[in-house]
Tab-separated table of C-alpha atoms and ligand atoms in Angstrom:
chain	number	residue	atom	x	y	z
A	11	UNK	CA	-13.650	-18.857	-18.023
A	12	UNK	CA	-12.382	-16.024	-15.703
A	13	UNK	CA	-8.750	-15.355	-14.926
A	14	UNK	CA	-9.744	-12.385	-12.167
A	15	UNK	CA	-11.326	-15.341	-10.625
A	16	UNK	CA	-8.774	-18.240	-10.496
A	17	UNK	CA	-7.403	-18.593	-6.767
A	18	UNK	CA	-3.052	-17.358	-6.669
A	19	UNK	CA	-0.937	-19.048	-4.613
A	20	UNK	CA	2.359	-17.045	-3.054
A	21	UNK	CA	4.410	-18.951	-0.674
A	22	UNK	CA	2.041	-20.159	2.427
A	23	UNK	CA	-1.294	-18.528	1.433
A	24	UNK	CA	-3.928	-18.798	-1.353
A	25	UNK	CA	-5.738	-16.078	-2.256
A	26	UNK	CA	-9.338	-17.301	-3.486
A	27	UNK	CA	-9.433	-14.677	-6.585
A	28	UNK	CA	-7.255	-11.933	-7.655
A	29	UNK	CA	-9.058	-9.237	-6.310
A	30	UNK	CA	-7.581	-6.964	-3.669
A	31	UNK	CA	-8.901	-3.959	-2.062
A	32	UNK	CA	-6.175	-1.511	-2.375
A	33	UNK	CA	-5.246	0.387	0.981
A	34	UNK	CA	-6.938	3.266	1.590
A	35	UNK	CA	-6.668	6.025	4.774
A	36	UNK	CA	-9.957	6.256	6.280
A	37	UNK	CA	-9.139	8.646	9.306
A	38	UNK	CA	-11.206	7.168	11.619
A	39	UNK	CA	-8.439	6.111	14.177
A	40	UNK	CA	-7.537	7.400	17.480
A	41	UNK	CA	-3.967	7.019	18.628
A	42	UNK	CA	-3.734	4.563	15.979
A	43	UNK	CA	-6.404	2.314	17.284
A	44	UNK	CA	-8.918	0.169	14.894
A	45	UNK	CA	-12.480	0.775	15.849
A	46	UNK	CA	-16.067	-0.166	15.271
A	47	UNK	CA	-15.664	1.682	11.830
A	48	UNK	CA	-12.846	-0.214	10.680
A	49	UNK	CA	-14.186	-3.946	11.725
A	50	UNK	CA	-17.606	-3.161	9.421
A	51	UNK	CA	-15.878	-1.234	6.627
A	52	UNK	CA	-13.276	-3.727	6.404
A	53	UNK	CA	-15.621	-6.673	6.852
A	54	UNK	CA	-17.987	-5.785	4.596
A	55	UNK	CA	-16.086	-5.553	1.642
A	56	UNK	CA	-14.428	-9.388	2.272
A	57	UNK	CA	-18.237	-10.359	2.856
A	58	UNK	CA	-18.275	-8.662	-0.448
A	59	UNK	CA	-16.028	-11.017	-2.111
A	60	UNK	CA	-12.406	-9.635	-2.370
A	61	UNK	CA	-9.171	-12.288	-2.384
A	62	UNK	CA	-7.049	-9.950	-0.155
A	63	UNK	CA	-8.231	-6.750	1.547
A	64	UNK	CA	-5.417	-4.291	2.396
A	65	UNK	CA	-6.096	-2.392	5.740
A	66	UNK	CA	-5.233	1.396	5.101
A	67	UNK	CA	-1.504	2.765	5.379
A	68	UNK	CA	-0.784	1.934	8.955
A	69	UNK	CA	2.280	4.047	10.904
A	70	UNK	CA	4.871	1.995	12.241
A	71	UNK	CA	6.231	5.368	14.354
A	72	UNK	CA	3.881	7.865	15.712
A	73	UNK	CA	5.543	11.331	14.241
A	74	UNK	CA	4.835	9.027	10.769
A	75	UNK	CA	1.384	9.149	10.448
A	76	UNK	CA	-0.569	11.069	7.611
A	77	UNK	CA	-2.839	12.479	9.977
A	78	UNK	CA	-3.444	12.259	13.661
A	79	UNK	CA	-6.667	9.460	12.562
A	80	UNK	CA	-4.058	7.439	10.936
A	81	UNK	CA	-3.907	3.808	12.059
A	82	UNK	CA	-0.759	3.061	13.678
A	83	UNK	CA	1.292	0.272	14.959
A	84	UNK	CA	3.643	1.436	16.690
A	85	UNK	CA	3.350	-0.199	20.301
A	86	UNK	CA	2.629	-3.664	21.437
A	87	UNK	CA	-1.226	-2.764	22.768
A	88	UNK	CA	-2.367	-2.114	18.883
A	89	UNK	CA	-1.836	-5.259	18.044
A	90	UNK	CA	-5.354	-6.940	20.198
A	91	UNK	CA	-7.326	-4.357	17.891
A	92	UNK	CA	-5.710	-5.179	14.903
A	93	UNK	CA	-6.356	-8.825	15.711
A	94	UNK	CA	-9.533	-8.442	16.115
A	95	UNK	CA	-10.589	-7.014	12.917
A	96	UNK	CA	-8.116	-9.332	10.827
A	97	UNK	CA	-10.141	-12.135	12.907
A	98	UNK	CA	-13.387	-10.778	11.242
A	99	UNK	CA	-12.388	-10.438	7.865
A	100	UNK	CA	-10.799	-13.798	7.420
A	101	UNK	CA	-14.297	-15.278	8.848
A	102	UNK	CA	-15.592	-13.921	5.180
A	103	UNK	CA	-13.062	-16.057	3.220
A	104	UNK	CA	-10.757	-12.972	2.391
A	105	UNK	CA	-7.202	-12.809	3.322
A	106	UNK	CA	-5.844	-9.769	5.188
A	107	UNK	CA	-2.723	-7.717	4.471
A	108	UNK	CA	-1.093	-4.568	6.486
A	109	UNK	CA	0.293	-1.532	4.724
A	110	UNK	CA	3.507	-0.179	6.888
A	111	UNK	CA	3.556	2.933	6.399
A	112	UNK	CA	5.978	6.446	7.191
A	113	UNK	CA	4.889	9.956	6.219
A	114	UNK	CA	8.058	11.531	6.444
A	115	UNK	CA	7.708	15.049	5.291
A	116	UNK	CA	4.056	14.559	3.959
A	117	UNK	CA	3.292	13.923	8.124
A	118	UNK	CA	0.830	16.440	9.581
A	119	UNK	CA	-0.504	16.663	13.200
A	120	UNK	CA	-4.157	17.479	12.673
A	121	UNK	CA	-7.115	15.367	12.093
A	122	UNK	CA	-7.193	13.748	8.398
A	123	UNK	CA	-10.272	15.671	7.281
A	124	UNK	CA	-8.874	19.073	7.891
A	125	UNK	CA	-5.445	18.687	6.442
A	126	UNK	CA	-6.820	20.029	3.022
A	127	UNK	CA	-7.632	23.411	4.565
A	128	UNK	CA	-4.536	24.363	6.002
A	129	UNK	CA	-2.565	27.474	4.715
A	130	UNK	CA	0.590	25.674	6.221
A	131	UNK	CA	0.768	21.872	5.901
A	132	UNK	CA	2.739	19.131	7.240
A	133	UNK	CA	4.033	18.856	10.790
A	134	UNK	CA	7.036	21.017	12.991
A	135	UNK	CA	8.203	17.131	13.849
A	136	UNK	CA	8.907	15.828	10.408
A	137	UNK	CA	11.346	14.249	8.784
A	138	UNK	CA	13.068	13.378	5.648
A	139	UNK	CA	16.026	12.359	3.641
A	140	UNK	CA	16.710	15.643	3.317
A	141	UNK	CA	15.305	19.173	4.890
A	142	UNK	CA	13.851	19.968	1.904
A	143	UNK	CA	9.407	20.528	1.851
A	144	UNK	CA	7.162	18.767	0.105
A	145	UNK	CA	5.734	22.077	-1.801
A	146	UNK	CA	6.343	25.835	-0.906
A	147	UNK	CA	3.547	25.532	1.734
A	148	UNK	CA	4.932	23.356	3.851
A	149	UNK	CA	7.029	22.790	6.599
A	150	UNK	CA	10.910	22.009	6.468
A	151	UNK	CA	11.505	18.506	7.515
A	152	UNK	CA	14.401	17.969	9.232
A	153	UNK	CA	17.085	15.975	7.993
A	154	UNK	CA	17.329	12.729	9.592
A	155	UNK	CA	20.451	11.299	11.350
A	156	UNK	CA	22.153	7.881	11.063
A	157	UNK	CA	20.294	7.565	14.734
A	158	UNK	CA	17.361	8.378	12.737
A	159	UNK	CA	17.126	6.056	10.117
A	160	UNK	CA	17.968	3.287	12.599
A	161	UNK	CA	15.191	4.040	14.684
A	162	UNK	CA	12.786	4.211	11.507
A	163	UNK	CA	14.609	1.056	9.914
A	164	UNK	CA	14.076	-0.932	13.652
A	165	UNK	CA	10.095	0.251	13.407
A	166	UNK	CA	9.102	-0.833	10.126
A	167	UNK	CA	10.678	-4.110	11.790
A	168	UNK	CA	8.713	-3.878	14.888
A	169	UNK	CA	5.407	-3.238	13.147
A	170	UNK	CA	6.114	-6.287	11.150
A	171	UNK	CA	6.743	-8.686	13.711
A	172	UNK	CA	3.576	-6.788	15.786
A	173	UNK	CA	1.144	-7.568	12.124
A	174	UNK	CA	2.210	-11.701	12.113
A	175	UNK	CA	1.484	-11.593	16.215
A	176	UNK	CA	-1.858	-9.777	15.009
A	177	UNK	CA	-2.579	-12.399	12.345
A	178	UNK	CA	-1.935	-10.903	9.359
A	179	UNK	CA	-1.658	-12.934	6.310
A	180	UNK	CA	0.709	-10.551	4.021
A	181	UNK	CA	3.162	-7.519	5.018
A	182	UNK	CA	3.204	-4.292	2.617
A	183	UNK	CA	5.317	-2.000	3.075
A	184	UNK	CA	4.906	1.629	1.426
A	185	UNK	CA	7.755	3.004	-0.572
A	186	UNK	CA	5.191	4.923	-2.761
A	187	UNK	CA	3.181	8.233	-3.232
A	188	UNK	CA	6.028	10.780	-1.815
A	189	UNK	CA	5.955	9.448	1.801
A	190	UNK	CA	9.410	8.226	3.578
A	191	UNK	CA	10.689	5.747	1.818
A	192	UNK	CA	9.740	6.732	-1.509
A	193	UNK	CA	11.254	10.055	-0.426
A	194	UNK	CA	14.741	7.803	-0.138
A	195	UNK	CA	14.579	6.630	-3.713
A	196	UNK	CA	13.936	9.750	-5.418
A	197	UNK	CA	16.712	11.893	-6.521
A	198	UNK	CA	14.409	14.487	-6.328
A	199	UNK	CA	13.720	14.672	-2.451
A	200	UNK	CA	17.028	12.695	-1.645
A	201	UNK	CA	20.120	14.807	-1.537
A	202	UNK	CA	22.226	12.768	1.039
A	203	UNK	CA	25.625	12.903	0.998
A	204	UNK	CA	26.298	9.742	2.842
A	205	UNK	CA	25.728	6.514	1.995
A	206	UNK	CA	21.948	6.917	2.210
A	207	UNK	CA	21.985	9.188	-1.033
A	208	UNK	CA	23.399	10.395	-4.393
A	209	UNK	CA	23.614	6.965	-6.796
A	210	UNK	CA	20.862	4.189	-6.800
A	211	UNK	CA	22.747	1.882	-4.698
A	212	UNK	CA	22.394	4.728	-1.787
A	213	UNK	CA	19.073	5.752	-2.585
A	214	UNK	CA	17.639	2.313	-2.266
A	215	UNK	CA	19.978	1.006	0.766
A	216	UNK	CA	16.903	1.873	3.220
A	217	UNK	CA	14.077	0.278	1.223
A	218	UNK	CA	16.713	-2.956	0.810
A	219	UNK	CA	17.367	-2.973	4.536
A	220	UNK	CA	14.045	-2.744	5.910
A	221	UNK	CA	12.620	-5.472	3.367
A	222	UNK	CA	16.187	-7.735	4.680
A	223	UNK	CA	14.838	-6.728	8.734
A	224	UNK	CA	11.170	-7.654	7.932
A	225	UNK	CA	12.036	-10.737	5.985
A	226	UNK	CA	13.636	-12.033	8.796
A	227	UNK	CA	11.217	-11.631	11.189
A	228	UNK	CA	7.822	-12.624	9.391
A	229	UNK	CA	7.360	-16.266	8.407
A	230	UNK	CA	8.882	-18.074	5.335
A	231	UNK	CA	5.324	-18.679	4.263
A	232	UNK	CA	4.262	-15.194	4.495
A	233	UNK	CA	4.335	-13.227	1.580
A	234	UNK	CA	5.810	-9.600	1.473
A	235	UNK	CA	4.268	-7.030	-1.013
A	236	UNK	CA	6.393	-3.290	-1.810
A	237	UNK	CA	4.075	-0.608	-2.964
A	238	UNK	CA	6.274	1.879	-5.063
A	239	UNK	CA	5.721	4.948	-7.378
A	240	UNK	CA	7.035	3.266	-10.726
A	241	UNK	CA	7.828	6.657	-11.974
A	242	UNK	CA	7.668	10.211	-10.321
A	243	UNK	CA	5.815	11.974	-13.436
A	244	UNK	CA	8.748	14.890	-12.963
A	245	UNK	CA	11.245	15.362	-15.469
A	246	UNK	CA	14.978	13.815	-13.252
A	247	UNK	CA	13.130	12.263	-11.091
A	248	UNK	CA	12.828	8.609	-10.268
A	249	UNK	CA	12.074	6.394	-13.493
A	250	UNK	CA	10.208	2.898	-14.847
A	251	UNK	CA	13.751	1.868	-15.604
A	252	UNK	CA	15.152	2.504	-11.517
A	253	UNK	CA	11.728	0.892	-10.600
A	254	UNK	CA	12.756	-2.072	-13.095
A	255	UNK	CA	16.467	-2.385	-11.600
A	256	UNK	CA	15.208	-2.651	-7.729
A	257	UNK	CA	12.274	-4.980	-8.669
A	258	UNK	CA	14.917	-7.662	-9.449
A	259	UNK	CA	16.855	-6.348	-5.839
A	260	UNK	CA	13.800	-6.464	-4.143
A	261	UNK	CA	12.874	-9.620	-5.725
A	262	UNK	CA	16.077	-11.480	-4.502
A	263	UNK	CA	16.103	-9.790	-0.984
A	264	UNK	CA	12.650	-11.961	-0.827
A	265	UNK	CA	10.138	-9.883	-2.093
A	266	UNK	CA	7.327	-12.002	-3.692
A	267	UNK	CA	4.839	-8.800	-5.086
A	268	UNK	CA	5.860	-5.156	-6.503
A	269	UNK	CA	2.566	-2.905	-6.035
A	270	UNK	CA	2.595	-0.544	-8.881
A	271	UNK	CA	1.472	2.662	-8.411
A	272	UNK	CA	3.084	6.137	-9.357
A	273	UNK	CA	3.567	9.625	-8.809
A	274	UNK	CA	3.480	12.313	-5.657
A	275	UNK	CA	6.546	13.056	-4.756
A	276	UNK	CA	6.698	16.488	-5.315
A	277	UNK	CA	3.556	19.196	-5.073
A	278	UNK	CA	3.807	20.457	-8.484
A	279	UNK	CA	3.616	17.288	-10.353
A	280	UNK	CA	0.798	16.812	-13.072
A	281	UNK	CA	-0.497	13.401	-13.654
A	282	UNK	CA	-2.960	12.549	-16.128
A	283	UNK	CA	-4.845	9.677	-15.275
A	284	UNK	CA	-7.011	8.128	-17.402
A	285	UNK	CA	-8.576	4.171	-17.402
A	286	UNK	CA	-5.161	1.911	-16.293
A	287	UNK	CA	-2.809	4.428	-16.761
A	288	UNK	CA	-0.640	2.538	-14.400
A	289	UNK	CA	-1.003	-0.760	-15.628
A	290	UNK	CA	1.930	-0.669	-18.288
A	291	UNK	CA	4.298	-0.033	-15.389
A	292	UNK	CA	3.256	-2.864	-13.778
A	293	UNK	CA	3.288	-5.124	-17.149
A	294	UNK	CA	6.671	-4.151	-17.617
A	295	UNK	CA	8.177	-4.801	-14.291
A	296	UNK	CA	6.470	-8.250	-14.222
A	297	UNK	CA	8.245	-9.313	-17.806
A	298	UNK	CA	11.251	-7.791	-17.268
A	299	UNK	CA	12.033	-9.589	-13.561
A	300	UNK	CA	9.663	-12.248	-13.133
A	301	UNK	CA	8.669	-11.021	-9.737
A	302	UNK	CA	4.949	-10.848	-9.484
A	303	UNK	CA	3.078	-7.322	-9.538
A	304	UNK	CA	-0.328	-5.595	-8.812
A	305	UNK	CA	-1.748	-3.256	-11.161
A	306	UNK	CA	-3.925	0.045	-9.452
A	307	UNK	CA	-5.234	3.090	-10.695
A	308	UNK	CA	-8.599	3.810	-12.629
A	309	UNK	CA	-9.570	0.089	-13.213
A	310	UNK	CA	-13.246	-0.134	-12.869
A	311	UNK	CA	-14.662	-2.821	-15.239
A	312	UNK	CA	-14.680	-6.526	-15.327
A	313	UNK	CA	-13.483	-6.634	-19.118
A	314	UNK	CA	-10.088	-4.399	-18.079
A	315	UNK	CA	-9.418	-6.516	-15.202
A	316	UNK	CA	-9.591	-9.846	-17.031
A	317	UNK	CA	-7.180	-8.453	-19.611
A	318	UNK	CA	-4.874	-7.579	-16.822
A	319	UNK	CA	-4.506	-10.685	-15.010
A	320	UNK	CA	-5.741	-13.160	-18.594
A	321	UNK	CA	-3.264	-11.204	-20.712
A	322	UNK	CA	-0.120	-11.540	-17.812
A	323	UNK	CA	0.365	-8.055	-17.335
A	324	UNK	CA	-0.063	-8.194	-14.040
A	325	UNK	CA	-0.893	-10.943	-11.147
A	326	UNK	CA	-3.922	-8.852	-8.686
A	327	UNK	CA	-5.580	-6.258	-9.421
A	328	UNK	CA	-6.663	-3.391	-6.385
A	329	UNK	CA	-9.168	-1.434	-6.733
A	330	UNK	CA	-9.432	1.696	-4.731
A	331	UNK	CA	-12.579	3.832	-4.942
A	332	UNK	CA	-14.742	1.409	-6.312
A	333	UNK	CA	-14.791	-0.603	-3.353
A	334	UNK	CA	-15.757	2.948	-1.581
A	335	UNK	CA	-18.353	2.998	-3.717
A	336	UNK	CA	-19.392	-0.537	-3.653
A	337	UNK	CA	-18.568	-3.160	-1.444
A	338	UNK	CA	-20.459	-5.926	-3.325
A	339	UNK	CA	-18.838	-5.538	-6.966
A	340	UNK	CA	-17.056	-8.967	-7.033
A	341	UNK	CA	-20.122	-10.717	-6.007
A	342	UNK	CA	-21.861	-8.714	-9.138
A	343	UNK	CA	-19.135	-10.135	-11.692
A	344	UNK	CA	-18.823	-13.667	-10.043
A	345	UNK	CA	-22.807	-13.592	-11.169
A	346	UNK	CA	-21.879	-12.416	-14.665
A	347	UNK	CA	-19.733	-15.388	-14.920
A	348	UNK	CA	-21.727	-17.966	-13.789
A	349	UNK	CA	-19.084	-18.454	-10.633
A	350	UNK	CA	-21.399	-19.669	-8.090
A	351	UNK	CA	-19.031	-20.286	-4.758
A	352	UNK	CA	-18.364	-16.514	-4.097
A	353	UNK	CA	-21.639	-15.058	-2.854
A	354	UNK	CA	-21.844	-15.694	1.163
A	355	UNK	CA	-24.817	-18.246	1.450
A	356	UNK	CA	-26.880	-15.939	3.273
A	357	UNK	CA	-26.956	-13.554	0.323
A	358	UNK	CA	-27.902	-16.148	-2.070
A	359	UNK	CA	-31.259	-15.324	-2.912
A	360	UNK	CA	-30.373	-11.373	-3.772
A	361	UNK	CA	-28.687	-13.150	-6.344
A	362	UNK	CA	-31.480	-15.329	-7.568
A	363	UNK	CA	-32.574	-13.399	-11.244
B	19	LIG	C1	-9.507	7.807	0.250
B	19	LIG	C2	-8.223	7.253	-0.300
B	19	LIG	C3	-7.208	6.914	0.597
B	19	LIG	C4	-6.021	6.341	0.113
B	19	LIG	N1	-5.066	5.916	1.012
B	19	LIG	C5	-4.008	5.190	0.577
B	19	LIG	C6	-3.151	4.517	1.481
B	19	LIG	O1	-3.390	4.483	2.696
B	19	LIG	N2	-2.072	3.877	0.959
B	19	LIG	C7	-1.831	3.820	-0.382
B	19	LIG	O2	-0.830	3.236	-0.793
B	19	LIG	N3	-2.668	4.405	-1.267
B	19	LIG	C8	-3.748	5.050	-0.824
B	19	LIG	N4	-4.649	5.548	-1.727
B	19	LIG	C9	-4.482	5.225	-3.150
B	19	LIG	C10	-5.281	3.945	-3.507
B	19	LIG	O3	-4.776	2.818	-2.834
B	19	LIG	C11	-5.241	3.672	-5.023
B	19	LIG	O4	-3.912	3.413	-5.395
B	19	LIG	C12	-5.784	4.840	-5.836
B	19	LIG	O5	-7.025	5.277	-5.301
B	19	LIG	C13	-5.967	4.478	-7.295
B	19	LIG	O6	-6.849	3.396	-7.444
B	19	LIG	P1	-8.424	3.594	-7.867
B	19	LIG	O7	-8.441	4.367	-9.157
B	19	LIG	O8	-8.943	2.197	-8.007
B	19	LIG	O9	-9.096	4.360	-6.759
B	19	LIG	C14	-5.825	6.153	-1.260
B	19	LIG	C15	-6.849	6.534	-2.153
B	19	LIG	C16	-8.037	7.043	-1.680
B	19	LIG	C17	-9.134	7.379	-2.663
């Protein structure tokens, strides 16, 4: 009997396992536009069995991208493109989620692939809680006004009510991995003086608004995920038991899944990642709030991911790089378990011995 395999419900939509592609940049867009690329690397790993595939970190404003071959959704003519590939995955049984996504002061203006090799990174046009840089390489950010954060606020909204027109099943929005809104919540990168910073109830206001704006306009039966860094791996920073204490916010504001991650907020930090490292974060947050939560991070086998979801620490499970590496790894362990309505029918006989 599998557990990884038994279909979840959350409010209007059923998930046929618990397997979920985590998002992952691909910098293949232009001006934020879905391609060719995207429709067969998307497609192919629902034809390869996933429950929920999670298009890449998608900008909801255009200074807010990672990388000028971000994905974006920040005007009404992305949302035929986006349609289109959602269209194409769901015709392989998987159901399709959108990361919205800001880069605040991790944004840079060059093409994804060369980002690395910059002596200065980040972008002249970012911005940030505070003007303070991501690492001593990079560029200031500016400090954003109240004018600001209500643009920002109003186009996390926007790209919401864009994804349900493009047929999205599930809304994530990215408070994790140093960019914007994680940048908000850490004490670290947050030094506000208004009522956007300094305690918890500040430092989360902007999270807690946008989740209240996007609630309102996606459907009751849509589910809304919140991909956070459960802890910032830096010594004052933000910690399991902040990430524990908005959980149950979130979870009341409507929130139905936390998305566990962790970490890079600041350059210098030093993680040490080793098989599930994250997964205790996401155990935790799941017994002590009852919301639901996704584990990620170095889970690669079938044995670790049926403890995960068989043991209740954790509801889905995303893996990241594996699915780079292979598409067609659920249809592998739904063989190993005998599970015999997974593999498309025209695949069938690859599966035969
Ligand atoms: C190429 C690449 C791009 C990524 N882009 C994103 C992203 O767009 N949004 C996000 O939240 N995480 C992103 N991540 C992190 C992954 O979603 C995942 O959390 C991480 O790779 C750990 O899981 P894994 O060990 O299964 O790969 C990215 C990771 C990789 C390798």
């Amino acid at each position: 009997m599998s557990f990884l395999f038994r279909p979840l419900k959350i409010r209007g939509i059923e998930l046929r396992n618990r397997i979920v592609m985590s998002p992952m940049c691909m910098y293949s867009a232009e001006n934020g536009y879905p391609n060719q690329f995207h429709i067969i690397h998307y497609s192919t790993r629902a034809y390869g069995g996933a429950g929920l595939i999670f298009i890449e970190a998608t900008a909801v404003e255009e200074r807010g991208r990672i990388s000028i071959n971000d994905l974006g959704i920040w005007s009404d003519e992305h949302v035929e493109a986006f349609a289109h590939l959602v269209k194409t995955c769901k015709e392989a049984g998987a159901k399709v989620g959108i990361q919205l996504a800001h880069a605040g002061r991790k944004a840079e203006d060059c093409p994804g692939w060369e980002r690395a090799k910059k002596k200065r990174r980040g972008s002249k046009n970012s911005i940030a809680p505070s003007s303070i840089p991501f690492g001593k390489n990079w560029e200031i950010p500016k400090e954003m006004t109240k004018e600001d954060i209500e643009e920002v606020k109003k186009a996390f909204v926007k790209g919401a009510e864009r994804s349900v027109n493009a047929g999205f099943d599930i809304v994530e929005i990215h408070s994790a991995h140093g960019y914007l809104l994680h940048e908000f919540l850490s004490p670290l990168s947050n030094k506000r003086r208004d009522e956007y910073g300094g305690s918890f109830e500040n430092r989360t206001r902007l999270l807690k608004e946008i989740v209240r704006g996007v609630r309102k306009v996606i459907p009751d039966s849509m589910p809304l995920f919140v991909r956070i860094s459960a802890v910032d791996w830096v010594e004052g920073g933000w910690s399991i038991e902040d990430s524990v204490k908005l959980a149950k916010e979130l979870k009341d504001e409507g929130v139905d899944v936390i998305d566990c991650s962790s970490g890079r907020i600041i350059e210098e930090e030093s993680i040490k990642e080793y098989p599930g490292f994250q997964v205790p974060f996401a155990e935790r947050i799941k017994r002590e709030t009852g919301i639901r939560t996704m584990a990620v991070g170095m889970i690669n086998s079938l044995e670790q991911a049926e403890d995960i979801v068989g043991n209740g620490r954790a509801d889905l499970v995303a893996f990241g790089r594996k699915f780079l590496r292979d598409p067609y790894f659920p249809l592998r362990w739904s063989k190993r378990l005998n599970i015999d309505n997974l593999i498309p029918w025209q695949y069938k006989r690859g599966f035969l011995s």
